[in-house]
Every structure is written in C-alpha cells, then in structure tokens.
Amino acid sequence: GAGVSQTPSNKVTEKGKYVELRCDPISGHTALYWYRQSLGQGPEFLIYFQGTGAADDSGLPNDRFFAVRPEGSVSTLKIQRTERGDSAVYLCASSFTGGWGEQFFGPGTRLTVL
Amino acid sequence: GQQLNQSPQSMFIQEGEDVSMNCTSSSIFNTWLWYKQDPGEGPVLLIALYKAGELTSNGRLTAQFGITRKDSFLNISASIPSDVGIYFCAGQRDNAGNMLTFGGGTRLMVKP
C-alpha cells in the first residue's frame, strides 16, 4: 500500500530564497508530523497537526518556518529567507489517530542551502 | 538537542553475531519505539513498546521497555548483512504531546 510520500526528494536553493516542502500522509491518517534531521543525528520534532490544525508547533526554530494542512491531508512546510543552517533532511510522518505510538515516516526531502 | 542517550554510537558486526544496543533517559517516557534508517530513506518502525517491563519480539529483533520507564534496549539475534544501517530509539512523554524524542542513533556496520 501507499506510504507517506514527500516531494521533492532533493531541493537545492540559495541563501535568502523561499522554499516549500510537501508531504502526503498515509490515507486515513489524521495526525501528521514534521521533523528535521541534521547529518549524523536523530530526527528532531518541528510541528504536529491533528486534522487541519497545528496542535503543537513548539519545535519550529523561528518564525521563518511555517506549515499548513488546509484540508487535513497534504501538508506543506514553508521556509522563508533560507539560511545555510537550514540545510538538513526534512522528514514527514503520519499516524492513524495522533495518540500514543506508531508514526510512519516518509523518505524525506534533503534541503541544501548554498 | 537530543534527550535520549543511545549506545553504542557505532558497532561492527559479523554475520551470525548477536547485537545489543540501548537507550537511556533522565526523564520518564510512556512509549518507546525502535526505528531503522537506511541511507537516503526515512526511519522504518521496527518495534513499539507501550508498557513498563514489556518485552516484545519481531522476528530476530527483541526489545524491552525498562521497568523504570527511563530506558529500553534492542537485541538483534543472528545478524545478517541487511541488518546494517542506523537504529534509533524514540520515546513519547506524558506532557510533551505526541512528539517523538529521538536518540542519536547506533550505526551498525559489517566487519571487513
């Protein structure tokens, strides 16, 4: 069956530019999560959606980062005025209800800011 | 930064060997999850643990949820070449919503 998909798989941009990363969760999953993974480290939480609303955005590093999920399915992570330190793999995960337990991850988008 | 301490950071395995890795925390976690990540891919869920003291197996993998709720271990028996990769523990806490907190990973490599 279809898992979590993310596009693009790779994105190279220049410092100061705006980027959008897309996540398509597993069909029927109400909860969606964004994580960021720097080289050699485990993923770090950014934001969690339950349905259309952001239930927890405490992991967003600053106001250049924003995410939406307007119809409760696909989500877009938006980064304004990108900086070199934003370079990382951005992972999306979904789970059936958003309660305790199993989150299923997509393949990630590797973002490189030159 | 990471709040879960995972060890060892890396290890070499020989085919057929048993492998053990663990994860510790200064905080209590109510769910422990173990993931495997291959290069260029997202983490894949291996085992989920929901109760202190729980011991759960998935094929050659066995994981335990520590009785203090501050640690977990993962064992792989009779390792095979495709076990190579990075293994992450992750926990969920009561007062931290539904986010996962990840360890730094254990990289499994094959002995030359």
Short mmCIF file of C-alpha atoms in Angstrom, two decimals, chain A:
data_model
loop_
_atom_site.label_atom_id
_atom_site.label_comp_id
_atom_site.label_asym_id
_atom_site.label_seq_id
_atom_site.Cartn_x
_atom_site.Cartn_y
_atom_site.Cartn_z
CA GLY A 1 0.00 0.00 0.00
CA ALA A 2 0.98 3.64 -0.31
CA GLY A 3 3.15 5.01 2.43
CA VAL A 4 3.99 8.59 3.29
CA SER A 5 5.32 10.44 0.25
CA GLN A 6 7.37 13.62 0.18
CA THR A 7 8.30 15.93 -2.66
CA PRO A 8 10.76 16.99 -3.83
CA SER A 9 13.29 14.36 -2.74
CA ASN A 10 16.07 16.92 -3.07
CA LYS A 11 15.99 20.70 -3.09
CA VAL A 12 18.95 22.99 -3.61
CA THR A 13 18.36 26.68 -3.05
CA GLU A 14 20.30 29.85 -2.42
CA LYS A 15 20.51 31.67 0.87
CA GLY A 16 17.59 34.05 1.26
CA LYS A 17 15.19 32.18 -1.00
CA TYR A 18 11.79 30.76 -0.09
CA VAL A 19 11.11 27.00 -0.26
CA GLU A 20 8.09 24.75 0.10
CA LEU A 21 8.27 21.08 1.01
CA ARG A 22 5.28 18.82 0.54
CA CYS A 23 4.06 15.78 2.48
CA ASP A 24 1.31 13.36 1.50
CA PRO A 25 0.40 11.19 4.51
CA ILE A 26 -0.97 7.66 4.56
CA SER A 27 -4.63 7.73 3.55
CA GLY A 28 -6.90 7.89 6.59
CA HIS A 29 -4.22 9.11 8.99
CA THR A 30 -5.46 12.14 10.89
CA ALA A 31 -2.17 13.08 12.52
CA LEU A 32 0.82 14.48 10.62
CA TYR A 33 4.27 15.41 11.94
CA TRP A 34 7.30 17.25 10.59
CA TYR A 35 10.80 16.50 11.85
CA ARG A 36 14.22 17.79 10.84
CA GLN A 37 17.31 15.58 10.75
CA SER A 38 20.79 17.03 10.63
CA LEU A 39 23.73 14.92 9.47
CA GLY A 40 24.69 12.25 11.98
CA GLN A 41 21.80 12.99 14.34
CA GLY A 42 18.35 11.68 15.11
CA PRO A 43 15.25 13.49 13.85
CA GLU A 44 14.04 16.49 15.86
CA PHE A 45 10.38 17.45 16.15
CA LEU A 46 9.11 20.57 14.40
CA ILE A 47 5.30 20.56 14.31
CA TYR A 48 2.29 18.26 14.74
CA PHE A 49 -1.11 18.53 13.03
CA GLN A 50 -4.30 16.87 14.18
CA GLY A 51 -6.64 17.28 11.23
CA THR A 52 -6.28 20.77 9.81
CA GLY A 53 -4.98 22.45 12.94
CA ALA A 54 -1.46 22.67 14.32
CA ALA A 55 -1.78 21.00 17.72
CA ASP A 56 1.86 21.58 18.69
CA ASP A 57 4.31 23.86 16.88
CA SER A 58 6.79 24.12 19.72
CA GLY A 59 9.62 22.64 17.64
CA LEU A 60 9.63 25.28 14.91
CA PRO A 61 13.00 27.03 15.34
CA ASN A 62 11.84 30.55 14.47
CA ASP A 63 9.19 32.50 12.58
CA ARG A 64 10.81 31.79 9.21
CA PHE A 65 9.27 28.32 9.44
CA PHE A 66 5.57 27.78 8.88
CA ALA A 67 3.44 24.77 7.98
CA VAL A 68 -0.13 24.28 6.79
CA ARG A 69 -2.53 21.42 6.28
CA PRO A 70 -5.62 23.13 4.87
CA GLU A 71 -7.75 20.07 4.09
CA GLY A 72 -6.46 17.72 6.76
CA SER A 73 -4.45 15.62 4.34
CA VAL A 74 -1.47 17.04 2.42
CA SER A 75 0.81 19.36 4.36
CA THR A 76 3.32 21.96 3.19
CA LEU A 77 6.30 23.12 5.23
CA LYS A 78 7.34 26.62 4.21
CA ILE A 79 10.71 28.20 4.96
CA GLN A 80 11.27 31.88 4.27
CA ARG A 81 14.61 33.62 3.83
CA THR A 82 16.51 30.33 3.98
CA GLU A 83 19.85 30.21 5.79
CA ARG A 84 22.73 27.77 5.38
CA GLY A 85 21.90 26.34 8.80
CA ASP A 86 18.52 25.22 7.47
CA SER A 87 20.27 22.55 5.39
CA ALA A 88 19.02 19.16 6.62
CA VAL A 89 16.69 16.32 5.75
CA TYR A 90 13.07 17.23 6.47
CA LEU A 91 11.02 14.19 7.40
CA CYS A 92 7.26 13.87 7.49
CA ALA A 93 5.40 11.19 9.46
CA SER A 94 1.77 10.29 9.92
CA SER A 95 -0.20 8.21 12.39
CA PHE A 96 -3.75 6.91 12.46
CA THR A 97 -5.07 8.90 15.38
CA GLY A 98 -2.29 11.04 16.77
CA GLY A 99 -2.35 9.29 20.10
CA TRP A 100 0.41 7.25 21.65
CA GLY A 101 2.61 5.17 19.40
CA GLU A 102 3.32 4.42 15.89
CA GLN A 103 4.39 7.13 13.50
CA PHE A 104 5.25 6.14 9.93
CA PHE A 105 7.85 8.19 8.12
CA GLY A 106 8.29 9.29 4.54
CA PRO A 107 11.63 9.22 2.69
CA GLY A 108 12.38 12.86 3.48
CA THR A 109 13.37 15.93 1.50
CA ARG A 110 17.06 16.78 1.53
CA LEU A 111 17.33 20.58 1.59
CA THR A 112 20.64 22.21 0.74
CA VAL A 113 21.02 25.96 1.15
CA LEU A 114 24.06 27.33 -0.68
#
